[in-house]
Amino acid sequence: MLILSMETSCDETSAAILEADESLNKFGLLSSVVSSQAKLHSAWGGVVPNLAAREHLKNIFPVLEQTIKEAGVKMQEVGLLCVTQGPGLIPALLVGANAAKTLSYFHQKPLLGIHHIEGHIYANFFENKKQGRLDKHSFPILNLVVSGGHTQLILMKDHLDYEIVGETMDDAAGEAFDKVAKILELGYPGGPIVSQKAGEAEKITREDMASLEFPRPMLKSKDLNFSFSGLKTAVLYFYKDLERRNLSKKDLEDWKKIICQKFQEAVIDVLIQKTLKGISEFRPKTVLLSGGVAANFSLKKELGEAIKKDRLQVKFSYPEMDFCGDNAAMIGAAGLARYGKLKEEGVLKKLEGNWRDLEAEANLKLF
Ligand code: KG4
Ligand code: ZN
């Protein structure tokens, strides 16, 4: 079965075609196109919803056309359409949802609305850039989802069975990276640039800089929740103080690198400690990292090492770089899992003509 999926929840217009085998377990990625608007939004220091919608509208059909062409398939051969239903920016979500509903109506194809975070989680079921299988991981799975809009620990006892066991009380981890980049005037999106500067700080040997330390919010709290807004404020005040000190250009550049390094250390430390706490509490067989921040090399490395050191029997995995940020391939993989379940329950008929009912939702709940 061919699955055509779409994703327009934030600032990436994306479409993909997956081919699932008869058992609806194994799947191959025939094509995947991601058109990023990051450059457009960087001038504003963040994503502007109406601008994003305008770009999605401009890009969605060329992206779909390219996706279908690269896969070498015909629209008539597609067996299932999937689209990100939410959460996300409503003007952006509406573009993908309306395109999917139109295709569903016009070509009489079943349509599934997919939760964006569910998509991020299912990015982990790819085995490489081209194929995946839904039986790749053993349950229970503890997911650490870290993106621009979410920071959550989600327990899965089985496919599509989610329990949010921890989440941020304020900013998401990716959002904190973006805000710190804004404070330090490093550009948007902040994650890649802050982690690059953090890497460059390794070479700096000044003691006054090395002793800088930022708070680890909620590290000692008994629950599995996070908070990153205080950490961002600590960076803001520290940087404001620095600006008053009339430092040389070189010193200020070095301080910025050190701030990035120490900020990243604090974020990673909290993410690791809370995940370890979640492992002790729920004893999962697998820990999966996902979301845009999963692209962070230090986070992957250090979380992997911490899990290995603490509990050898837990398997740790994270997505291919191509599937960390927003993309439609992950939406297709989650769609395959949902379709398989409906088939198993004998209720595939539910999907007929359901373009009428699908509505984009900014705050869609995961269940
Ligand atoms: O999942 P995603 O593409 O979009 C949302 O669903 O929000 O995540 C985007 C977030 C942004 O905040 C971006 O700064 C962050 O992921 N990000 C990173 C890195 N690459 C992207 N954060 C830390 N380190 C990175 N290397
Ligand atoms: Zn995302």
JSON list of N, CA and C in Angstrom, two decimals, residues 2 68 73-80 107-109:
[
{"chain": "A", "resi": 2, "resn": "LEU", "atom": "N", "xyz": [0.50, 2.22, -0.84]},
{"chain": "A", "resi": 2, "resn": "LEU", "atom": "CA", "xyz": [1.23, 3.49, -0.88]},
{"chain": "A", "resi": 2, "resn": "LEU", "atom": "C", "xyz": [0.56, 4.50, 0.04]},
{"chain": "A", "resi": 68, "resn": "ILE", "atom": "N", "xyz": [5.53, 13.09, -5.64]},
{"chain": "A", "resi": 68, "resn": "ILE", "atom": "CA", "xyz": [4.91, 12.04, -6.47]},
{"chain": "A", "resi": 68, "resn": "ILE", "atom": "C", "xyz": [5.81, 11.69, -7.66]},
{"chain": "A", "resi": 73, "resn": "VAL", "atom": "N", "xyz": [5.28, 7.25, -8.93]},
{"chain": "A", "resi": 73, "resn": "VAL", "atom": "CA", "xyz": [3.96, 6.61, -8.78]},
{"chain": "A", "resi": 73, "resn": "VAL", "atom": "C", "xyz": [2.86, 7.53, -9.31]},
{"chain": "A", "resi": 74, "resn": "LYS", "atom": "N", "xyz": [1.65, 7.00, -9.38]},
{"chain": "A", "resi": 74, "resn": "LYS", "atom": "CA", "xyz": [0.52, 7.83, -9.81]},
{"chain": "A", "resi": 74, "resn": "LYS", "atom": "C", "xyz": [-0.41, 8.03, -8.61]},
{"chain": "A", "resi": 75, "resn": "MET", "atom": "N", "xyz": [-1.08, 9.17, -8.59]},
{"chain": "A", "resi": 75, "resn": "MET", "atom": "CA", "xyz": [-1.99, 9.48, -7.49]},
{"chain": "A", "resi": 75, "resn": "MET", "atom": "C", "xyz": [-3.03, 8.36, -7.30]},
{"chain": "A", "resi": 76, "resn": "GLN", "atom": "N", "xyz": [-3.49, 7.76, -8.43]},
{"chain": "A", "resi": 76, "resn": "GLN", "atom": "CA", "xyz": [-4.50, 6.71, -8.34]},
{"chain": "A", "resi": 76, "resn": "GLN", "atom": "C", "xyz": [-4.00, 5.49, -7.55]},
{"chain": "A", "resi": 77, "resn": "GLU", "atom": "N", "xyz": [-2.68, 5.29, -7.51]},
{"chain": "A", "resi": 77, "resn": "GLU", "atom": "CA", "xyz": [-2.13, 4.11, -6.82]},
{"chain": "A", "resi": 77, "resn": "GLU", "atom": "C", "xyz": [-2.04, 4.29, -5.31]},
{"chain": "A", "resi": 78, "resn": "VAL", "atom": "N", "xyz": [-2.19, 5.54, -4.84]},
{"chain": "A", "resi": 78, "resn": "VAL", "atom": "CA", "xyz": [-2.08, 5.80, -3.40]},
{"chain": "A", "resi": 78, "resn": "VAL", "atom": "C", "xyz": [-3.27, 5.18, -2.66]},
{"chain": "A", "resi": 79, "resn": "GLY", "atom": "N", "xyz": [-2.97, 4.49, -1.54]},
{"chain": "A", "resi": 79, "resn": "GLY", "atom": "CA", "xyz": [-4.04, 3.82, -0.80]},
{"chain": "A", "resi": 79, "resn": "GLY", "atom": "C", "xyz": [-4.47, 4.57, 0.45]},
{"chain": "A", "resi": 80, "resn": "LEU", "atom": "N", "xyz": [-3.61, 5.50, 0.92]},
{"chain": "A", "resi": 80, "resn": "LEU", "atom": "CA", "xyz": [-3.93, 6.21, 2.17]},
{"chain": "A", "resi": 80, "resn": "LEU", "atom": "C", "xyz": [-3.27, 7.60, 2.16]},
{"chain": "A", "resi": 107, "resn": "HIS", "atom": "N", "xyz": [-9.87, 12.31, -5.16]},
{"chain": "A", "resi": 107, "resn": "HIS", "atom": "CA", "xyz": [-9.41, 10.98, -5.59]},
{"chain": "A", "resi": 107, "resn": "HIS", "atom": "C", "xyz": [-10.07, 9.84, -4.81]},
{"chain": "A", "resi": 108, "resn": "GLN", "atom": "N", "xyz": [-10.99, 10.19, -3.92]},
{"chain": "A", "resi": 108, "resn": "GLN", "atom": "CA", "xyz": [-11.70, 9.20, -3.08]},
{"chain": "A", "resi": 108, "resn": "GLN", "atom": "C", "xyz": [-10.73, 8.28, -2.36]},
{"chain": "A", "resi": 109, "resn": "LYS", "atom": "N", "xyz": [-9.84, 8.89, -1.61]},
{"chain": "A", "resi": 109, "resn": "LYS", "atom": "CA", "xyz": [-8.85, 8.14, -0.83]},
{"chain": "A", "resi": 109, "resn": "LYS", "atom": "C", "xyz": [-9.12, 8.32, 0.66]}
]
